Coordinates of C-alpha atoms and ligand atoms in Angstrom, one line a residue:
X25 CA 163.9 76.6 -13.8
X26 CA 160.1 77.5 -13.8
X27 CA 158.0 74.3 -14.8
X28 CA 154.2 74.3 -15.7
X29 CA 153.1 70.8 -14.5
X30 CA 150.1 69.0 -15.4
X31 CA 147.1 68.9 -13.1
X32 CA 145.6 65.4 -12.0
X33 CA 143.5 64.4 -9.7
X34 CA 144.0 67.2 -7.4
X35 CA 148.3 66.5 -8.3
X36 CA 150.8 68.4 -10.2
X37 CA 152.7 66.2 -12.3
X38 CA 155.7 66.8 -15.0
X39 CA 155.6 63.4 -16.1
X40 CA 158.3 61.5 -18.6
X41 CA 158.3 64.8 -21.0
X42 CA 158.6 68.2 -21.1
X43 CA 159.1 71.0 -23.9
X44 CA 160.5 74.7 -23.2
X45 CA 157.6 77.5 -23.3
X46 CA 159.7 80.1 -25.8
X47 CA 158.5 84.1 -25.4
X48 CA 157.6 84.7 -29.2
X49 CA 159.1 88.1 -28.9
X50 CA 162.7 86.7 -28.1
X51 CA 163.4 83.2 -28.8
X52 CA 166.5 83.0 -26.2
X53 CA 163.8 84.0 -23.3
X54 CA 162.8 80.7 -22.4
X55 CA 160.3 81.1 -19.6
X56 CA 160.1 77.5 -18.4
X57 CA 159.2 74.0 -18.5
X58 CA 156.0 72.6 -19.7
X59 CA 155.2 69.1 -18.9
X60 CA 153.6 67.2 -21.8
X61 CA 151.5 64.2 -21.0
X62 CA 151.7 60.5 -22.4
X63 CA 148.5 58.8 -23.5
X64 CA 148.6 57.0 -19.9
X65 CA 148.2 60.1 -18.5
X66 CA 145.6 61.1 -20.1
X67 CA 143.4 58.2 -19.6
X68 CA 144.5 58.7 -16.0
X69 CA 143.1 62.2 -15.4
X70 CA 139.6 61.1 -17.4
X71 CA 139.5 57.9 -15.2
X72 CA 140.0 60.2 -12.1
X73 CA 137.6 63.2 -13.5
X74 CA 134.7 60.5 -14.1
X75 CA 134.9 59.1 -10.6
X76 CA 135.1 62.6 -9.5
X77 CA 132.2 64.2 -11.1
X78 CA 129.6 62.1 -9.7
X79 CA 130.3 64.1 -6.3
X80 CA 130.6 67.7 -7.8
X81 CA 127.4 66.4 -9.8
X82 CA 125.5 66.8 -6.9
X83 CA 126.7 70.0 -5.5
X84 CA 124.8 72.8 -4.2
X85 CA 124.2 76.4 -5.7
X86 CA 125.6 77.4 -2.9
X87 CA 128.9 75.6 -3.4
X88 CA 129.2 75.9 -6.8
X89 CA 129.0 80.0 -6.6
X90 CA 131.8 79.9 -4.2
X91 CA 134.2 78.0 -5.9
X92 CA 133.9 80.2 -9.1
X93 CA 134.0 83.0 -7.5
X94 CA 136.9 82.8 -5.6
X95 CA 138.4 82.1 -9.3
X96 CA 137.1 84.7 -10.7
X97 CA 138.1 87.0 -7.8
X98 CA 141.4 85.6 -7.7
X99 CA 142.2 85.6 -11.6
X100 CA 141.0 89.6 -11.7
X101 CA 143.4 90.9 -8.4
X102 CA 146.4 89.3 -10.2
X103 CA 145.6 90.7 -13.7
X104 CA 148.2 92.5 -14.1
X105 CA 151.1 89.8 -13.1
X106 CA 149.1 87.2 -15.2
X107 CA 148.6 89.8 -18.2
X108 CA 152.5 89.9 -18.5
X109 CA 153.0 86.3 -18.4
X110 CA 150.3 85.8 -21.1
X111 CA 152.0 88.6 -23.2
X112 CA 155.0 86.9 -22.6
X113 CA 154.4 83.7 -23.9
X114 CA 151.5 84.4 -26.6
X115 CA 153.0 87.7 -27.9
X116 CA 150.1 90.2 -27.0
X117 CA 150.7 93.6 -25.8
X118 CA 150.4 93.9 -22.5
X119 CA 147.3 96.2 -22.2
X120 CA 145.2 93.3 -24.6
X121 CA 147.0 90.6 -22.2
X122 CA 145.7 92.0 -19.4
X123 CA 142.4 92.6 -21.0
X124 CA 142.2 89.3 -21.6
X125 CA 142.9 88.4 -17.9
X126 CA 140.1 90.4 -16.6
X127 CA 137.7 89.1 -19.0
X128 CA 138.7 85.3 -18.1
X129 CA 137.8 86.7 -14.4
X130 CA 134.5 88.2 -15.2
X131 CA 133.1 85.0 -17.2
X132 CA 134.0 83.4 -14.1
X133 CA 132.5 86.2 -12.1
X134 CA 129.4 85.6 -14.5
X135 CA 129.2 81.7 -14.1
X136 CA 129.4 81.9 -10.2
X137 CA 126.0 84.1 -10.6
X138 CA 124.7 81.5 -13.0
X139 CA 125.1 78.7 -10.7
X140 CA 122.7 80.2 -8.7
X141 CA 120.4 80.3 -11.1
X142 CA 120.0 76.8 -13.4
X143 CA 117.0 77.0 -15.3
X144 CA 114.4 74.5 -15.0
X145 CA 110.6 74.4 -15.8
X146 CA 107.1 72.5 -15.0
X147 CA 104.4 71.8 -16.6
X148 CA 101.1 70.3 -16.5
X149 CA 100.7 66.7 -18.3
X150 CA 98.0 66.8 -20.9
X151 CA 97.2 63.8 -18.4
X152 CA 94.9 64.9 -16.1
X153 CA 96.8 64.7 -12.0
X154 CA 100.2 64.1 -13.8
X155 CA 103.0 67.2 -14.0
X156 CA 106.0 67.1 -15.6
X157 CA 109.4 68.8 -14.7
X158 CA 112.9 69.6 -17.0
X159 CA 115.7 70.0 -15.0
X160 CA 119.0 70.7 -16.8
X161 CA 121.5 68.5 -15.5
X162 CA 125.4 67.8 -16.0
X163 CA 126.8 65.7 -19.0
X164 CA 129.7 64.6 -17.0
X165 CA 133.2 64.5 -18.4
X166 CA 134.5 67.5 -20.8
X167 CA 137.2 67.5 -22.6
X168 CA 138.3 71.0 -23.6
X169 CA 140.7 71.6 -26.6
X170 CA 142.1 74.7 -26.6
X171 CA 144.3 77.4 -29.1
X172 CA 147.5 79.3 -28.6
X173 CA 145.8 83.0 -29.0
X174 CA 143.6 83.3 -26.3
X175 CA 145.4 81.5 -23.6
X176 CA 143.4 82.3 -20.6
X177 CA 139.6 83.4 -22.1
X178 CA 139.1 81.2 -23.6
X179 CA 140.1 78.2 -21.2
X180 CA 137.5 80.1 -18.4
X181 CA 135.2 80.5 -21.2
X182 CA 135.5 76.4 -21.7
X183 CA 135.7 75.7 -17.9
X184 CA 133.6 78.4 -16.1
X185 CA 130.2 76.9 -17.8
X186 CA 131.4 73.5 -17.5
X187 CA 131.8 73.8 -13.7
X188 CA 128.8 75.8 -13.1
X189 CA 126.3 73.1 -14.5
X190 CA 128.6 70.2 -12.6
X191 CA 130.7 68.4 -15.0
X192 CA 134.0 67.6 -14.2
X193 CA 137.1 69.0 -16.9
X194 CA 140.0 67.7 -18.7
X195 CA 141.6 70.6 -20.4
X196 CA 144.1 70.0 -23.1
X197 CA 145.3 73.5 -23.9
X198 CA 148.3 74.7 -26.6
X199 CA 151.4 73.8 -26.5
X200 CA 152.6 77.2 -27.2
X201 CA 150.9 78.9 -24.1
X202 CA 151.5 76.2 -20.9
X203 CA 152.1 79.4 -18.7
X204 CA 148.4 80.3 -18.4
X205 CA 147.0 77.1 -18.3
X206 CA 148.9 76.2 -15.6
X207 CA 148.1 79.9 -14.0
X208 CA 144.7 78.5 -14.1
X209 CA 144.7 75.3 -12.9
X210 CA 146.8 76.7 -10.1
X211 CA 143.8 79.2 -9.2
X212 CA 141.0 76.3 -9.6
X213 CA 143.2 73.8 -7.8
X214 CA 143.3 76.1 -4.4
X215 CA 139.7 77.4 -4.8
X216 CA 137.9 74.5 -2.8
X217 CA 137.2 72.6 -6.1
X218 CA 136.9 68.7 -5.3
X219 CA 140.4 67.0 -6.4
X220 CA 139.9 65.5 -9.6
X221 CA 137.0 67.5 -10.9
X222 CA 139.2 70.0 -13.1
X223 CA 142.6 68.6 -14.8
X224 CA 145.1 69.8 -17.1
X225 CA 146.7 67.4 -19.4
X226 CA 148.9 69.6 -21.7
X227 CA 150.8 67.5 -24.6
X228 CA 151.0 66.8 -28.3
X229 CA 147.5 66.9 -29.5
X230 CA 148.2 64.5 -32.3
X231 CA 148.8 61.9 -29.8
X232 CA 146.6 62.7 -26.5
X233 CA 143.9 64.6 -28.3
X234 CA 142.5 60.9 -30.3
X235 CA 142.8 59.6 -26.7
X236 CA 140.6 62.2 -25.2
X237 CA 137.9 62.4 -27.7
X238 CA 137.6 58.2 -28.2
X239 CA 137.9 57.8 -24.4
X240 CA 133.8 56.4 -23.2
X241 CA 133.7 58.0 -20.2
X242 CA 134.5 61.7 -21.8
X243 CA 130.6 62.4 -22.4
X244 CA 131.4 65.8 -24.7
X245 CA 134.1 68.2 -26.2
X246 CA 134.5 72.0 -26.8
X247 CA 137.2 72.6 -29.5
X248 CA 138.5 75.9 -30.7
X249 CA 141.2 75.7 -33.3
X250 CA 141.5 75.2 -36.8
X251 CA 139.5 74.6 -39.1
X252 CA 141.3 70.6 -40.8
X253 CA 141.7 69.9 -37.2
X254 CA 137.8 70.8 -36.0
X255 CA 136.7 68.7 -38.6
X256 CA 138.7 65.3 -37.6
X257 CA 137.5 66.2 -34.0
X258 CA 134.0 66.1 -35.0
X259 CA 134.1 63.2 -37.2
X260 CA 135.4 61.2 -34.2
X261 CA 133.1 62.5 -31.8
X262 CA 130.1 61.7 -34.0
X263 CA 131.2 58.1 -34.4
X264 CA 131.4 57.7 -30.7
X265 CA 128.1 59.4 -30.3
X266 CA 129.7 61.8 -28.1
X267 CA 128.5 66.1 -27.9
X268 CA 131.0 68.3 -29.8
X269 CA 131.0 72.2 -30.2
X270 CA 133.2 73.5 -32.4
X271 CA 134.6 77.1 -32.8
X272 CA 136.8 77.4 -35.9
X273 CA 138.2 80.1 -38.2
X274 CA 136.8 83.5 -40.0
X275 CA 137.6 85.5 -43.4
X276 CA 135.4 88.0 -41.3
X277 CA 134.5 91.1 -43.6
X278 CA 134.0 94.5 -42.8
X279 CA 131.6 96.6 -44.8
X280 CA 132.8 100.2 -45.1
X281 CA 130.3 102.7 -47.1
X282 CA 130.4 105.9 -48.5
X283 CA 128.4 107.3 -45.6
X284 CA 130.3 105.9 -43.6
X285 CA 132.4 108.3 -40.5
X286 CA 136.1 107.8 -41.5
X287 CA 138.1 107.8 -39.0
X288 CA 135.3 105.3 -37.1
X289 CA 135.8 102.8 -40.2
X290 CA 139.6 103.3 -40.1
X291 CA 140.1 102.9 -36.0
X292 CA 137.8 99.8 -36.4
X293 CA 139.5 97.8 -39.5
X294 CA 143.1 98.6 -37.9
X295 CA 141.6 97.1 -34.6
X296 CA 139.9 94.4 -36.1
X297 CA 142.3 93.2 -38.6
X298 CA 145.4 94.1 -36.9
X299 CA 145.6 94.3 -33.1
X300 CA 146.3 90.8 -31.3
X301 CA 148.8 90.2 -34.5
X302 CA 145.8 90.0 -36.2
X303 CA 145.5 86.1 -34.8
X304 CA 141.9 86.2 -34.2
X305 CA 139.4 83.8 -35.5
X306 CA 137.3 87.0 -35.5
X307 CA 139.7 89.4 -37.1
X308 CA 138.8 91.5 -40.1
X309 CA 140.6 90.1 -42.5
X310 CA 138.0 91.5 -45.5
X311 CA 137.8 94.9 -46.2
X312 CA 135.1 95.8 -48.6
X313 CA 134.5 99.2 -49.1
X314 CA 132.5 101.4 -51.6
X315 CA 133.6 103.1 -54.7
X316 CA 132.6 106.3 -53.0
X317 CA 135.4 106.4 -50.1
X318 CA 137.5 104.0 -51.3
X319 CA 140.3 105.9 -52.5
X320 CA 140.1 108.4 -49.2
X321 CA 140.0 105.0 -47.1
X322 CA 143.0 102.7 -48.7
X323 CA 145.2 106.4 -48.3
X324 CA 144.1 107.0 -44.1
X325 CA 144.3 103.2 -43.7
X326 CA 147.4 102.6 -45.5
X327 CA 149.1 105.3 -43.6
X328 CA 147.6 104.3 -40.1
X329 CA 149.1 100.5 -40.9
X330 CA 152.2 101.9 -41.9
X331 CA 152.6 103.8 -38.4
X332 CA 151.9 101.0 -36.5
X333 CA 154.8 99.6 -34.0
X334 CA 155.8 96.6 -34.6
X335 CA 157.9 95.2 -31.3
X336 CA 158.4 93.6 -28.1
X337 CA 154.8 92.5 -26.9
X338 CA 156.0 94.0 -23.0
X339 CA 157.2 97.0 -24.1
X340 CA 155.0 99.7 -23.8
X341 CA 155.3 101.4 -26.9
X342 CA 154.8 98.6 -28.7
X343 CA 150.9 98.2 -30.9
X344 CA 151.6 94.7 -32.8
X345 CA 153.8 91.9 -30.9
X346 CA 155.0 88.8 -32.9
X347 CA 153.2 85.9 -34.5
X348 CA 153.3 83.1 -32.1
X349 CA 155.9 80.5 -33.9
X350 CA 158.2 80.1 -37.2
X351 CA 155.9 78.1 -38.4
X352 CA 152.5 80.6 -38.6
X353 CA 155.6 83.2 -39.0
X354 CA 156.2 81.3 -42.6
X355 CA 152.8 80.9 -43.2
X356 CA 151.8 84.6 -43.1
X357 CA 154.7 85.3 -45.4
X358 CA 153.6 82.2 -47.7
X359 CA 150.2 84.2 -48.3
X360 CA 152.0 87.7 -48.5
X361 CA 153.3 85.6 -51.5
X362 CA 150.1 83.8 -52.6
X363 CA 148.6 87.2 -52.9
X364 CA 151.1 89.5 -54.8
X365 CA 150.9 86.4 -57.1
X366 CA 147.5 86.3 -57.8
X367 CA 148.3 90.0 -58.7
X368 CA 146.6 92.1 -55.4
X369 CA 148.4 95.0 -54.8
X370 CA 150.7 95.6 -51.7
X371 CA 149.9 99.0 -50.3
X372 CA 152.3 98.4 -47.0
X373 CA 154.6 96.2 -44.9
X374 CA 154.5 92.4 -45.4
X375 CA 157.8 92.0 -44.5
X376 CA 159.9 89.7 -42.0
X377 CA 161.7 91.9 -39.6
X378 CA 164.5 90.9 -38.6
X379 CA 165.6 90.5 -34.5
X380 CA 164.8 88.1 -31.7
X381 CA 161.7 87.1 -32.6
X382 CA 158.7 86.0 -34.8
X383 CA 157.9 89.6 -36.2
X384 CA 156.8 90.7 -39.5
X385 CA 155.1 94.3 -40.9
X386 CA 151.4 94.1 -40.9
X387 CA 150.8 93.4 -44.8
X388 CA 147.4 95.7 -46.2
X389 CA 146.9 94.7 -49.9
X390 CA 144.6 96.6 -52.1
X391 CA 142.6 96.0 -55.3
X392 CA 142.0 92.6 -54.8
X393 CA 138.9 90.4 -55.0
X394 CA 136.8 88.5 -53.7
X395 CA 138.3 85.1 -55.5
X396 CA 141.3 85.5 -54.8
X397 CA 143.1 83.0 -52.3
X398 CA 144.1 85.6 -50.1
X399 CA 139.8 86.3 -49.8
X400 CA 139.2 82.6 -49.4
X401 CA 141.3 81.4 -46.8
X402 CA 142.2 82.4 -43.4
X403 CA 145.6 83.4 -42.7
X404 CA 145.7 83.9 -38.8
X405 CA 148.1 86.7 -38.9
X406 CA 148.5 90.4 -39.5
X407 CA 147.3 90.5 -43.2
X408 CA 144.4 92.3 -44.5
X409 CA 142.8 92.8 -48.1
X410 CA 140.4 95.7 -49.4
X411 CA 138.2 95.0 -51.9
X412 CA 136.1 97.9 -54.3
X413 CA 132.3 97.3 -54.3
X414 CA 130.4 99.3 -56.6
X415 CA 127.4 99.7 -54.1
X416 CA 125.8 98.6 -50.7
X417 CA 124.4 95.6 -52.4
X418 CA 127.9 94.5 -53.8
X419 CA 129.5 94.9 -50.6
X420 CA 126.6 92.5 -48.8
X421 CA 126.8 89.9 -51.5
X422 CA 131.0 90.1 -51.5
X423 CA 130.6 89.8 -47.5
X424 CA 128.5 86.7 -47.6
X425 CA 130.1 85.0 -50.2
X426 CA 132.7 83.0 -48.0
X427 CA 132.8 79.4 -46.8
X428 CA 133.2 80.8 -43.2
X429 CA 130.5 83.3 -40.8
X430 CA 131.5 83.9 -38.1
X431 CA 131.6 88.0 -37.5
X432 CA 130.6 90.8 -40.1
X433 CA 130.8 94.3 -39.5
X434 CA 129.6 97.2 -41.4
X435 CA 130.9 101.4 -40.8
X436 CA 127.9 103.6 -41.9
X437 CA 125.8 106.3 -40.6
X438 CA 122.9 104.9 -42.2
X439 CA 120.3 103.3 -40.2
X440 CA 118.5 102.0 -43.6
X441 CA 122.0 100.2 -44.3
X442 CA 123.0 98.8 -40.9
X443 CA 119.9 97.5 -39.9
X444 CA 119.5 96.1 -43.9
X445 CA 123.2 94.2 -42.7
X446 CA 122.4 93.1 -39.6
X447 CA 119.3 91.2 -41.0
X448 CA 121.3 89.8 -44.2
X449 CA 124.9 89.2 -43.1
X450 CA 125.0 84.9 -43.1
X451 CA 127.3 85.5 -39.8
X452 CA 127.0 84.5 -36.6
X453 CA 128.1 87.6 -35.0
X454 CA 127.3 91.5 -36.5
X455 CA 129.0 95.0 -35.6
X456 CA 127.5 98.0 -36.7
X457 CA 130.4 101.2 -36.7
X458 CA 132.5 98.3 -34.0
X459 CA 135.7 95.6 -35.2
X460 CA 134.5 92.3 -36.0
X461 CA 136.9 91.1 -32.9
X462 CA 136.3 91.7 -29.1
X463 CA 133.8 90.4 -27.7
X464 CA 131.4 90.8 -24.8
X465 CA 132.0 87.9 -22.3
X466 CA 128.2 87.6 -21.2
X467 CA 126.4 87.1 -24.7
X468 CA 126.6 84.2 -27.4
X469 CA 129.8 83.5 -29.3
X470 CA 129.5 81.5 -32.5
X471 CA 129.2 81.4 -35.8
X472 CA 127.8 79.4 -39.4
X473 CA 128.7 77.9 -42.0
X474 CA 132.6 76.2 -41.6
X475 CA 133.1 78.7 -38.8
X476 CA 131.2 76.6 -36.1
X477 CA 129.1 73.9 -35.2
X478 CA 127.2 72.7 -32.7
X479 CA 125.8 75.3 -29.6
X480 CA 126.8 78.5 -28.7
X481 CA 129.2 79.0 -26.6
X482 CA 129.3 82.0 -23.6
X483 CA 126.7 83.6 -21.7
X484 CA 123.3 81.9 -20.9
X485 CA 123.0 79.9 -24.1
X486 CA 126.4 77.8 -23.1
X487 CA 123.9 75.9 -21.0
X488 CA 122.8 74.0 -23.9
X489 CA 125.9 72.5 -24.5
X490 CA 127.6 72.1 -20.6
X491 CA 123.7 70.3 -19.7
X492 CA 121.4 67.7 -20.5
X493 CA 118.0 67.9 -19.8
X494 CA 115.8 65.0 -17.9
X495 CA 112.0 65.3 -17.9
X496 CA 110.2 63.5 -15.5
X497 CA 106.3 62.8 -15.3
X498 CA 105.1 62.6 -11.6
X499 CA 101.4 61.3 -10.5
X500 CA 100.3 62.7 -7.1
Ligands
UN1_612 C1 137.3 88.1 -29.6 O1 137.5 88.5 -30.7 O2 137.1 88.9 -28.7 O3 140.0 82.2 -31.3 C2 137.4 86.7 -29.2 C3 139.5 83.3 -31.5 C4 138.1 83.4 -31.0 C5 137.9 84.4 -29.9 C6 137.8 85.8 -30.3 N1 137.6 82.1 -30.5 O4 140.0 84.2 -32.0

């Protein structure tokens, strides 16, 4: 039997307790073992990552480029082998596990370069023979909460910033994924890293996560996940004066006009609101299009949703793979539900299919609005709306009215229009003729409103969150 231990201080553990790591796509493949950590074990691997950052703390450049970078090389020469096991366990296809892969290896690829370059700066005192210097230094221990749909990216998005600037990791990742997060840890763990310095402590979050975020010496968390659970994590970290960054869900719209290139807007809603299962914080999960090409839209879309292939996420013919669970699996249904009731009309699938695993047709409703349930909350699985806006200025205010910002993406050939959007949109992230999901890995990732708080996240702007910066006056 394969088992996915826990990582800490530089040992693999399985503990007391274990649960099975189930491949979405057929519930009798069981893939292996996960271990799942007490609350001991948890304060354990902080205790053991505090004493152990003081050292990596005080690393060189030169050291810290090395260790990232064999990582990063590492990760991207077994892309493919990891890419199935992600696909495996999270339900992917294999091309967007594999994708995934490779973009874990390049943020590490990008931190090893930005190791060698942490920004500091001097100045002049306005007292005369006195300068003053900011250096960025670590924060210390992290404690890294991470979800079931990106089970490798966004771990190394978490961890590759958090090493680079010299803090020491405790990475709580899903339950439902243990097979890449122990993938990981197995690469960090042989890649000259000090023992200690990076741990994984997979388990029930509603018992180790309260013991991670209230432990003294965990000096900040990064949390992606939902939205109820984002919010207790901030509350807590607040109270114990602790950093938090937050990355939470999306009713992302996409703007489609009437000058818009067709088949561009339809290849980019069926990306963005389908592909990954549509289980993307950032997937398109609004369609609001203009009177103009709505009826030519809702026909091309509805038939391109229609032909999609629903199936095994390793086989090759297969587009969509399987929601992750039963339970998400009910939940998408629930809405399918919600929404017929509240009187949107079903143009295609929506339907639990029946075989080994988690799978359901994608669901595209039309007619709906912007009120409705099925516009206000996110479901986190293949189901998209489309909504009729009588003109560009319609669209804009249906795409910002929404308790959520993080992406917005608009199909036009209009210059006027899209650069009209990309000043307007309340989101964090804007597409012009793109899907609101898939992202660059060496730019800013975030969003407003409920969608995110705290820094950024990725590229140069995570070192706001992963430093703290020390000014110090000196007199010759
Ligand atoms: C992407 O769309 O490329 O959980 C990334 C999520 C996001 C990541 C999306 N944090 O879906």
């Amino acid at each position: 039997m394969t088992t996915f231990p826990n990582l800490i201080g530089g040992e693999w553990t399985m503990g007391t307790n274990s649960v099975p790591n189930v491949n979405p796509s057929d519930i009798n493949d069981i893939i292996g073992e996960a271990a799942s950590a007490t609350a001991d074990e948890m304060n354990t691997a902080i205790e053991v990552a505090h004493a152990a950052q003081a050292g990596w703390g005080t690393s060189t450049p030169q050291q810290r480029f090395d260790v990232l970078d064999t990582i990063a090389t590492e990760i991207l020469a077994r892309k493919e082998e990891l890419g199935e096991l992600l696909a495996r366990e999270e339900g992917k296809t294999l091309p967007e596990g594999i994708g995934e892969v490779a973009r874990a290896g390049q943020i590490f690829k990008f931190f090893a370069g930005e190791a060698l370059r942490i920004p500091g700066e001097r100045l002049d005192s306005v007292r005369p023979g006195v300068e003053v210097d900011m250096r960025r230094e670590a924060v210390g221990v992290i404690g890294l909460i991470t979800p079931w749909n990106f089970p490798i990216a966004i771990p190394a998005w978490k961890a590759a910033p958090a090493l680079c600037y010299g803090n020491a990791v405790v990475l709580k990742a899903a339950e439902a994924v243990p097979g890449s997060a122990w993938a990981l840890a197995d690469i960090i763990h042989r890649s000259g890293l000090p023992a200690g310095v990076f741990n994984l402590v997979n388990g029930r979050g509603s018992e180790i996560g309260p013991v991670m975020i209230d432990h003294p010496k965990v000096a900040a968390v990064s949390f992606t996940g939902s939205v109820q659970t984002g919010r207790s994590v901030a509350q807590a970290c607040t109270k114990n004066l602790k950093k938090v960054q937050l990355e939470m869900g999306g009713k992302n719209p996409m703007v489609v006009l009437d000058d818009a290139d067709l088949d561009v807007a339809v290849g980019a809603c069926l990306n963005g609101a389908f592909f990954s299962t549509g289980q993307r914080c950032t997937a398109s999960s609004r369609l609001i299009v203009t009177q103009g090409i709505y009826d030519d839209f809702v026909a091309a879309l509805s038939k391109a949703v229609s032909g999609l292939k629903v199936g095994d996420a390793r086989d090759s013919a297969t587009q969509i793979g399987p929601v992750i669970d039963e339970r998400q699996l009910a939940k998408d249904l629930e809405y399918v539900e919600i929404a017929k009731a509240e009187g949107a009309k079903l143009a295609c699938g929506g339907e639990k299919i029946d075989g080994k695993g988690h799978f359901m047709t994608p669901a595209l409703f039309v007619d709906t609005t912007n009120d409705m349930r099925i516009n206000r909350e996110e479901v986190f699985g293949p189901v998209a709306t489309v909504i009729k806006a009588k003109d560009y200025d319609e669209a804009l205010a249906i795409a910002n009215d929404t308790e959520f910002g993080l992406s917005a993406g608009i199909c036009t050939t209009s210059l006027k229009y899209a650069t009209d959007f990309k000043a307007r949109s309340k989101a964090g992230m804007v597409m012009v003729n793109l899907p609101t999901a898939g992202v660059d890995y060496h730019v800013p990732f975030g969003g407003t409103k409920g969608s995110s708080y705290g820094s950024r996240e990725q590229g140069r702007y995570a070192v706001e969150f992963y430093t703290t910066v020390k000014t110090s006056y000196t007199q010759a």
